Every structure is written in C-alpha cells, then in structure tokens.
Amino acid sequence: MSSTLIVYLHGFRSSPRSSKAVMTGDAIKALSTSENPIEWYCPQLVASPKASMDLVIAHIKRSQHDRLVVIGSSLGGYYANYLAEKYGCKAVALNPAVRAPRELAAHVGMLTSYDTDEPYDFRPEYIDELKALQVESITDPSRYFLMAAKGDELLDWREMVDFYKGAEQLVLEGSDHGIADYPEHLPKVLKFIAK
C-alpha cells in the first residue's frame, strides 16, 4: 500500500476556496482509496512567503506518506518549484509566476484578499523572502507538468514555456490567468499525478 500527499498552493491574494483549488481537491479526494490513500492539503497561505513555506514544510514533515506531489497556481506555482526541487517530487504548475520577486515588486503595500476583502499587507521584505525561494532552473523536467495560457493577462506564457523546457507542457490557446476552461484540462493534471 502506498500513500500520497498532494499539496495545493493557491495564488497571490487567493485562498483554498479558489475554483481551481476546490475543483482539483474534489477530483483528488474522489481518487483516494483504502489501498491508495491520498491526503489533500490546501492551506491558506499568508502574505509572508517564508511563513507560508514554513507552514507547508512543517505539514510535509508531519505527514507519513510515500509520495509527495505539489500543485501550484500563479505564485503557488513559484512555491511549487521550490518544494519540488527541495523534495525531488512531482510538480504541476498552473500559469506559474516563475520570477515572482520581479512580478510582485510593484504590489508591495496594503492590498485586499480577492475573495474576502480582508486587508493583505504585502511588505517590502517579502520580496527578499521570495528571492530566497527562487529556483533558477529545474533539475529534472520529467517531474514537472506545466499548464500555460496564451491569454494570461498577468504573466508571460512564453517565459513559462522557456522555464519548464523539457517538461510535459499543455499550452492553451487563449484562456486567461485564472484558466477559465480548467475543468476540461483537469483530467490531464490527474493523469500526470497518477503516473
């Protein structure tokens, strides 16, 4: 019997209630059996990248699983790269921010969370915390699956494709940063995880 821990990391100012997180979680939970149990872990990440990673790493250490898979959307994809390199595990990156310190430098300040309107204090020192987590290049592309939308209005899909060179890639014509057509592509994510 082998058990799997699947960690889902949501995007900047997002939450475990995002549509992709909920959809993926429901699909993963449906695959869990007594012979092959799967633990779904999708925590609420905080503004501090270091605190977010400390939270996730503490959970991974506590979990007794044979396999680890990380899935990340946007900023979560950036975190997924860091964890996949740290643990040598599989990663699914959904419109990932591959250069998050650069992408988020303009967002320093008081913001609000997308689905709660709660204050979100993104401090200047968090950019340094992001830099400490930067993966310059992935070491084993076969462990990665990229889903990139050409219609992403926030991040450059070409940069994603270049960063995950050699990895399994699904490049979507059109779509958007949130991957509005995600339900039709979810089976490919599940197939990659199961391999």
PDB file of C-alpha atoms in Angstrom:
ATOM      1  CA  MET A   1       0.000   0.000   0.000  1.00  0.00           C
ATOM      2  CA  SER A   2       1.349   3.423  -0.908  1.00  0.00           C
ATOM      3  CA  SER A   3       0.029   6.739   0.313  1.00  0.00           C
ATOM      4  CA  THR A   4       0.319  10.120  -1.350  1.00  0.00           C
ATOM      5  CA  LEU A   5       0.292  13.663  -0.010  1.00  0.00           C
ATOM      6  CA  ILE A   6      -0.902  16.230  -2.528  1.00  0.00           C
ATOM      7  CA  VAL A   7      -0.180  19.838  -1.605  1.00  0.00           C
ATOM      8  CA  TYR A   8      -2.084  22.563  -3.453  1.00  0.00           C
ATOM      9  CA  LEU A   9      -0.702  26.104  -3.260  1.00  0.00           C
ATOM     10  CA  HIS A  10      -3.040  28.911  -4.285  1.00  0.00           C
ATOM     11  CA  GLY A  11      -2.013  32.173  -5.885  1.00  0.00           C
ATOM     12  CA  PHE A  12      -1.238  35.664  -4.624  1.00  0.00           C
ATOM     13  CA  ARG A  13      -4.106  37.108  -2.515  1.00  0.00           C
ATOM     14  CA  SER A  14      -6.151  33.981  -3.259  1.00  0.00           C
ATOM     15  CA  SER A  15      -7.345  31.167  -0.996  1.00  0.00           C
ATOM     16  CA  PRO A  16      -8.182  27.453  -0.756  1.00  0.00           C
ATOM     17  CA  ARG A  17     -11.673  28.491  -1.876  1.00  0.00           C
ATOM     18  CA  SER A  18     -10.473  29.390  -5.389  1.00  0.00           C
ATOM     19  CA  SER A  19     -12.337  27.482  -8.095  1.00  0.00           C
ATOM     20  CA  LYS A  20      -9.230  25.593  -9.301  1.00  0.00           C
ATOM     21  CA  ALA A  21      -8.321  24.549  -5.759  1.00  0.00           C
ATOM     22  CA  VAL A  22     -11.846  23.323  -4.977  1.00  0.00           C
ATOM     23  CA  MET A  23     -12.216  21.514  -8.310  1.00  0.00           C
ATOM     24  CA  THR A  24      -8.820  19.836  -8.044  1.00  0.00           C
ATOM     25  CA  GLY A  25      -9.430  18.878  -4.415  1.00  0.00           C
ATOM     26  CA  ASP A  26     -12.793  17.269  -5.194  1.00  0.00           C
ATOM     27  CA  ALA A  27     -11.271  15.283  -8.071  1.00  0.00           C
ATOM     28  CA  ILE A  28      -8.277  14.145  -5.977  1.00  0.00           C
ATOM     29  CA  LYS A  29     -10.431  13.112  -2.999  1.00  0.00           C
ATOM     30  CA  ALA A  30     -12.567  11.008  -5.352  1.00  0.00           C
ATOM     31  CA  LEU A  31      -9.404   9.088  -6.385  1.00  0.00           C
ATOM     32  CA  SER A  32      -8.387   8.226  -2.820  1.00  0.00           C
ATOM     33  CA  THR A  33      -8.970   4.584  -1.844  1.00  0.00           C
ATOM     34  CA  SER A  34      -8.157   2.434   1.179  1.00  0.00           C
ATOM     35  CA  GLU A  35      -5.436   0.721  -0.933  1.00  0.00           C
ATOM     36  CA  ASN A  36      -4.019   4.010  -2.228  1.00  0.00           C
ATOM     37  CA  PRO A  37      -4.922   6.738   0.241  1.00  0.00           C
ATOM     38  CA  ILE A  38      -4.377  10.337  -0.827  1.00  0.00           C
ATOM     39  CA  GLU A  39      -4.195  13.223   1.600  1.00  0.00           C
ATOM     40  CA  TRP A  40      -5.298  16.574   0.167  1.00  0.00           C
ATOM     41  CA  TYR A  41      -3.603  19.558   1.807  1.00  0.00           C
ATOM     42  CA  CYS A  42      -4.572  23.030   0.630  1.00  0.00           C
ATOM     43  CA  PRO A  43      -3.687  25.563   3.327  1.00  0.00           C
ATOM     44  CA  GLN A  44      -4.461  29.262   3.491  1.00  0.00           C
ATOM     45  CA  LEU A  45      -1.114  30.831   2.661  1.00  0.00           C
ATOM     46  CA  VAL A  46      -0.146  34.147   4.229  1.00  0.00           C
ATOM     47  CA  ALA A  47       1.446  37.297   2.825  1.00  0.00           C
ATOM     48  CA  SER A  48       4.927  36.290   4.032  1.00  0.00           C
ATOM     49  CA  PRO A  49       6.495  33.802   1.589  1.00  0.00           C
ATOM     50  CA  LYS A  50       8.803  32.461   4.323  1.00  0.00           C
ATOM     51  CA  ALA A  51       5.932  31.928   6.773  1.00  0.00           C
ATOM     52  CA  SER A  52       3.896  30.246   4.014  1.00  0.00           C
ATOM     53  CA  MET A  53       6.694  27.830   3.158  1.00  0.00           C
ATOM     54  CA  ASP A  54       7.426  27.147   6.858  1.00  0.00           C
ATOM     55  CA  LEU A  55       3.763  26.192   7.298  1.00  0.00           C
ATOM     56  CA  VAL A  56       3.772  23.820   4.312  1.00  0.00           C
ATOM     57  CA  ILE A  57       7.150  22.253   5.126  1.00  0.00           C
ATOM     58  CA  ALA A  58       6.023  21.611   8.728  1.00  0.00           C
ATOM     59  CA  HIS A  59       2.969  19.745   7.383  1.00  0.00           C
ATOM     60  CA  ILE A  60       5.067  17.726   4.926  1.00  0.00           C
ATOM     61  CA  LYS A  61       7.417  16.730   7.765  1.00  0.00           C
ATOM     62  CA  ARG A  62       4.495  15.620   9.969  1.00  0.00           C
ATOM     63  CA  SER A  63       2.889  13.581   7.200  1.00  0.00           C
ATOM     64  CA  GLN A  64       3.835   9.938   6.801  1.00  0.00           C
ATOM     65  CA  HIS A  65       3.459   9.422   3.057  1.00  0.00           C
ATOM     66  CA  ASP A  66       5.367   7.506   0.414  1.00  0.00           C
ATOM     67  CA  ARG A  67       4.802  10.114  -2.295  1.00  0.00           C
ATOM     68  CA  LEU A  68       4.579  13.878  -2.423  1.00  0.00           C
ATOM     69  CA  VAL A  69       3.093  15.905  -5.281  1.00  0.00           C
ATOM     70  CA  VAL A  70       2.803  19.700  -5.284  1.00  0.00           C
ATOM     71  CA  ILE A  71       0.381  21.707  -7.393  1.00  0.00           C
ATOM     72  CA  GLY A  72       0.656  25.464  -7.591  1.00  0.00           C
ATOM     73  CA  SER A  73      -1.255  28.221  -9.319  1.00  0.00           C
ATOM     74  CA  SER A  74       0.394  31.565 -10.167  1.00  0.00           C
ATOM     75  CA  LEU A  75       2.507  32.471  -7.085  1.00  0.00           C
ATOM     76  CA  GLY A  76       1.692  28.969  -5.829  1.00  0.00           C
ATOM     77  CA  GLY A  77       3.492  27.644  -8.920  1.00  0.00           C
ATOM     78  CA  TYR A  78       6.587  29.564  -7.855  1.00  0.00           C
ATOM     79  CA  TYR A  79       6.357  27.927  -4.432  1.00  0.00           C
ATOM     80  CA  ALA A  80       5.755  24.539  -6.068  1.00  0.00           C
ATOM     81  CA  ASN A  81       9.082  24.855  -7.932  1.00  0.00           C
ATOM     82  CA  TYR A  82      10.874  25.468  -4.638  1.00  0.00           C
ATOM     83  CA  LEU A  83       9.250  22.466  -2.926  1.00  0.00           C
ATOM     84  CA  ALA A  84       9.703  20.153  -5.926  1.00  0.00           C
ATOM     85  CA  GLU A  85      13.423  20.926  -6.002  1.00  0.00           C
ATOM     86  CA  LYS A  86      13.724  20.603  -2.204  1.00  0.00           C
ATOM     87  CA  TYR A  87      11.965  17.211  -2.065  1.00  0.00           C
ATOM     88  CA  GLY A  88      12.648  15.820  -5.542  1.00  0.00           C
ATOM     89  CA  CYS A  89       8.922  15.346  -6.099  1.00  0.00           C
ATOM     90  CA  LYS A  90       6.477  15.930  -8.940  1.00  0.00           C
ATOM     91  CA  ALA A  91       5.027  19.383  -9.514  1.00  0.00           C
ATOM     92  CA  VAL A  92       2.110  20.738 -11.507  1.00  0.00           C
ATOM     93  CA  ALA A  93       2.433  24.443 -12.348  1.00  0.00           C
ATOM     94  CA  LEU A  94      -0.696  26.320 -13.446  1.00  0.00           C
ATOM     95  CA  ASN A  95       0.166  29.681 -15.050  1.00  0.00           C
ATOM     96  CA  PRO A  96       3.091  29.947 -12.633  1.00  0.00           C
ATOM     97  CA  ALA A  97       4.956  33.105 -11.691  1.00  0.00           C
ATOM     98  CA  VAL A  98       8.466  31.872 -12.494  1.00  0.00           C
ATOM     99  CA  ARG A  99      10.102  35.170 -11.461  1.00  0.00           C
ATOM    100  CA  ALA A 100       7.871  36.171  -8.562  1.00  0.00           C
ATOM    101  CA  PRO A 101      10.203  38.771  -6.979  1.00  0.00           C
ATOM    102  CA  ARG A 102      10.115  40.757 -10.225  1.00  0.00           C
ATOM    103  CA  GLU A 103       6.395  40.177 -10.847  1.00  0.00           C
ATOM    104  CA  LEU A 104       5.308  41.198  -7.352  1.00  0.00           C
ATOM    105  CA  ALA A 105       7.670  44.125  -6.678  1.00  0.00           C
ATOM    106  CA  ALA A 106       5.004  46.547  -7.912  1.00  0.00           C
ATOM    107  CA  HIS A 107       2.417  45.082  -5.496  1.00  0.00           C
ATOM    108  CA  VAL A 108       4.136  45.989  -2.233  1.00  0.00           C
ATOM    109  CA  GLY A 109       1.706  47.753   0.110  1.00  0.00           C
ATOM    110  CA  MET A 110      -1.742  47.325   1.624  1.00  0.00           C
ATOM    111  CA  LEU A 111      -3.991  45.216  -0.581  1.00  0.00           C
ATOM    112  CA  THR A 112      -7.084  43.104  -0.020  1.00  0.00           C
ATOM    113  CA  SER A 113      -7.605  39.366  -0.384  1.00  0.00           C
ATOM    114  CA  TYR A 114      -9.595  38.519  -3.510  1.00  0.00           C
ATOM    115  CA  ASP A 115     -12.480  36.591  -2.020  1.00  0.00           C
ATOM    116  CA  THR A 116     -12.786  38.082   1.466  1.00  0.00           C
ATOM    117  CA  ASP A 117     -11.773  41.752   1.091  1.00  0.00           C
ATOM    118  CA  GLU A 118      -9.648  41.271   4.223  1.00  0.00           C
ATOM    119  CA  PRO A 119      -6.545  43.508   4.444  1.00  0.00           C
ATOM    120  CA  TYR A 120      -3.453  41.947   2.899  1.00  0.00           C
ATOM    121  CA  ASP A 121      -0.210  43.652   3.927  1.00  0.00           C
ATOM    122  CA  PHE A 122       2.437  42.790   1.348  1.00  0.00           C
ATOM    123  CA  ARG A 123       5.637  44.216   2.856  1.00  0.00           C
ATOM    124  CA  PRO A 124       8.902  45.173   1.087  1.00  0.00           C
ATOM    125  CA  GLU A 125      10.833  42.448   2.970  1.00  0.00           C
ATOM    126  CA  TYR A 126       8.598  39.813   1.386  1.00  0.00           C
ATOM    127  CA  ILE A 127      10.329  40.452  -1.941  1.00  0.00           C
ATOM    128  CA  ASP A 128      13.608  39.361  -0.291  1.00  0.00           C
ATOM    129  CA  GLU A 129      11.832  36.297   1.112  1.00  0.00           C
ATOM    130  CA  LEU A 130      10.671  35.472  -2.423  1.00  0.00           C
ATOM    131  CA  LYS A 131      14.223  35.878  -3.746  1.00  0.00           C
ATOM    132  CA  ALA A 132      15.416  33.287  -1.209  1.00  0.00           C
ATOM    133  CA  LEU A 133      12.953  30.789  -2.723  1.00  0.00           C
ATOM    134  CA  GLN A 134      13.869  31.434  -6.378  1.00  0.00           C
ATOM    135  CA  VAL A 135      14.595  28.336  -8.464  1.00  0.00           C
ATOM    136  CA  GLU A 136      16.878  29.430 -11.300  1.00  0.00           C
ATOM    137  CA  SER A 137      16.311  26.273 -13.335  1.00  0.00           C
ATOM    138  CA  ILE A 138      14.549  22.982 -12.727  1.00  0.00           C
ATOM    139  CA  THR A 139      16.865  19.996 -12.356  1.00  0.00           C
ATOM    140  CA  ASP A 140      14.615  17.229 -13.725  1.00  0.00           C
ATOM    141  CA  PRO A 141      11.973  18.409 -16.226  1.00  0.00           C
ATOM    142  CA  SER A 142      10.308  14.964 -16.230  1.00  0.00           C
ATOM    143  CA  ARG A 143       8.981  15.733 -12.740  1.00  0.00           C
ATOM    144  CA  TYR A 144       7.085  18.807 -13.934  1.00  0.00           C
ATOM    145  CA  PHE A 145       3.826  19.464 -15.748  1.00  0.00           C
ATOM    146  CA  LEU A 146       3.106  22.993 -16.975  1.00  0.00           C
ATOM    147  CA  MET A 147      -0.267  24.388 -17.946  1.00  0.00           C
ATOM    148  CA  ALA A 148       0.196  27.826 -19.525  1.00  0.00           C
ATOM    149  CA  ALA A 149      -2.462  30.017 -21.127  1.00  0.00           C
ATOM    150  CA  LYS A 150      -1.508  32.252 -24.031  1.00  0.00           C
ATOM    151  CA  GLY A 151      -4.335  34.544 -22.936  1.00  0.00           C
ATOM    152  CA  ASP A 152      -2.858  35.051 -19.443  1.00  0.00           C
ATOM    153  CA  GLU A 153      -3.313  38.776 -18.828  1.00  0.00           C
ATOM    154  CA  LEU A 154      -0.866  38.909 -15.886  1.00  0.00           C
ATOM    155  CA  LEU A 155       2.087  36.662 -16.727  1.00  0.00           C
ATOM    156  CA  ASP A 156       4.008  35.842 -19.915  1.00  0.00           C
ATOM    157  CA  TRP A 157       3.264  32.307 -21.106  1.00  0.00           C
ATOM    158  CA  ARG A 158       6.465  32.293 -23.231  1.00  0.00           C
ATOM    159  CA  GLU A 159       8.568  32.760 -20.111  1.00  0.00           C
ATOM    160  CA  MET A 160       6.776  29.796 -18.510  1.00  0.00           C
ATOM    161  CA  VAL A 161       7.341  27.573 -21.546  1.00  0.00           C
ATOM    162  CA  ASP A 162      11.028  28.501 -21.589  1.00  0.00           C
ATOM    163  CA  PHE A 163      11.455  27.937 -17.829  1.00  0.00           C
ATOM    164  CA  TYR A 164       9.921  24.428 -17.998  1.00  0.00           C
ATOM    165  CA  LYS A 165      11.806  23.397 -21.139  1.00  0.00           C
ATOM    166  CA  GLY A 166      11.763  19.611 -21.489  1.00  0.00           C
ATOM    167  CA  ALA A 167       8.811  19.211 -19.104  1.00  0.00           C
ATOM    168  CA  GLU A 168       5.379  17.983 -20.100  1.00  0.00           C
ATOM    169  CA  GLN A 169       3.520  21.102 -21.240  1.00  0.00           C
ATOM    170  CA  LEU A 170      -0.053  21.983 -22.094  1.00  0.00           C
ATOM    171  CA  VAL A 171      -0.107  25.402 -23.746  1.00  0.00           C
ATOM    172  CA  LEU A 172      -3.647  26.725 -24.081  1.00  0.00           C
ATOM    173  CA  GLU A 173      -4.678  28.946 -26.959  1.00  0.00           C
ATOM    174  CA  GLY A 174      -6.467  31.871 -25.367  1.00  0.00           C
ATOM    175  CA  SER A 175      -7.906  31.208 -21.877  1.00  0.00           C
ATOM    176  CA  ASP A 176      -6.807  33.585 -19.079  1.00  0.00           C
ATOM    177  CA  HIS A 177      -4.735  33.819 -15.891  1.00  0.00           C
ATOM    178  CA  GLY A 178      -7.410  32.026 -13.873  1.00  0.00           C
ATOM    179  CA  ILE A 179      -7.693  29.303 -16.594  1.00  0.00           C
ATOM    180  CA  ALA A 180     -11.465  29.672 -17.040  1.00  0.00           C
ATOM    181  CA  ASP A 181     -11.557  26.422 -19.055  1.00  0.00           C
ATOM    182  CA  TYR A 182      -9.702  24.488 -16.326  1.00  0.00           C
ATOM    183  CA  PRO A 183     -12.421  21.793 -15.892  1.00  0.00           C
ATOM    184  CA  GLU A 184     -11.740  20.411 -19.367  1.00  0.00           C
ATOM    185  CA  HIS A 185      -7.987  20.217 -18.709  1.00  0.00           C
ATOM    186  CA  LEU A 186      -8.138  18.822 -15.156  1.00  0.00           C
ATOM    187  CA  PRO A 187      -8.034  15.177 -16.374  1.00  0.00           C
ATOM    188  CA  LYS A 188      -4.530  15.830 -17.768  1.00  0.00           C
ATOM    189  CA  VAL A 189      -3.405  17.084 -14.345  1.00  0.00           C
ATOM    190  CA  LEU A 190      -4.800  13.953 -12.687  1.00  0.00           C
ATOM    191  CA  LYS A 191      -3.162  11.725 -15.285  1.00  0.00           C
ATOM    192  CA  PHE A 192       0.240  13.324 -14.666  1.00  0.00           C
ATOM    193  CA  ILE A 193      -0.145  12.932 -10.886  1.00  0.00           C
ATOM    194  CA  ALA A 194      -1.081   9.269 -11.254  1.00  0.00           C
ATOM    195  CA  LYS A 195       1.928   8.392 -13.429  1.00  0.00           C
TER     196      LYS A 195
END
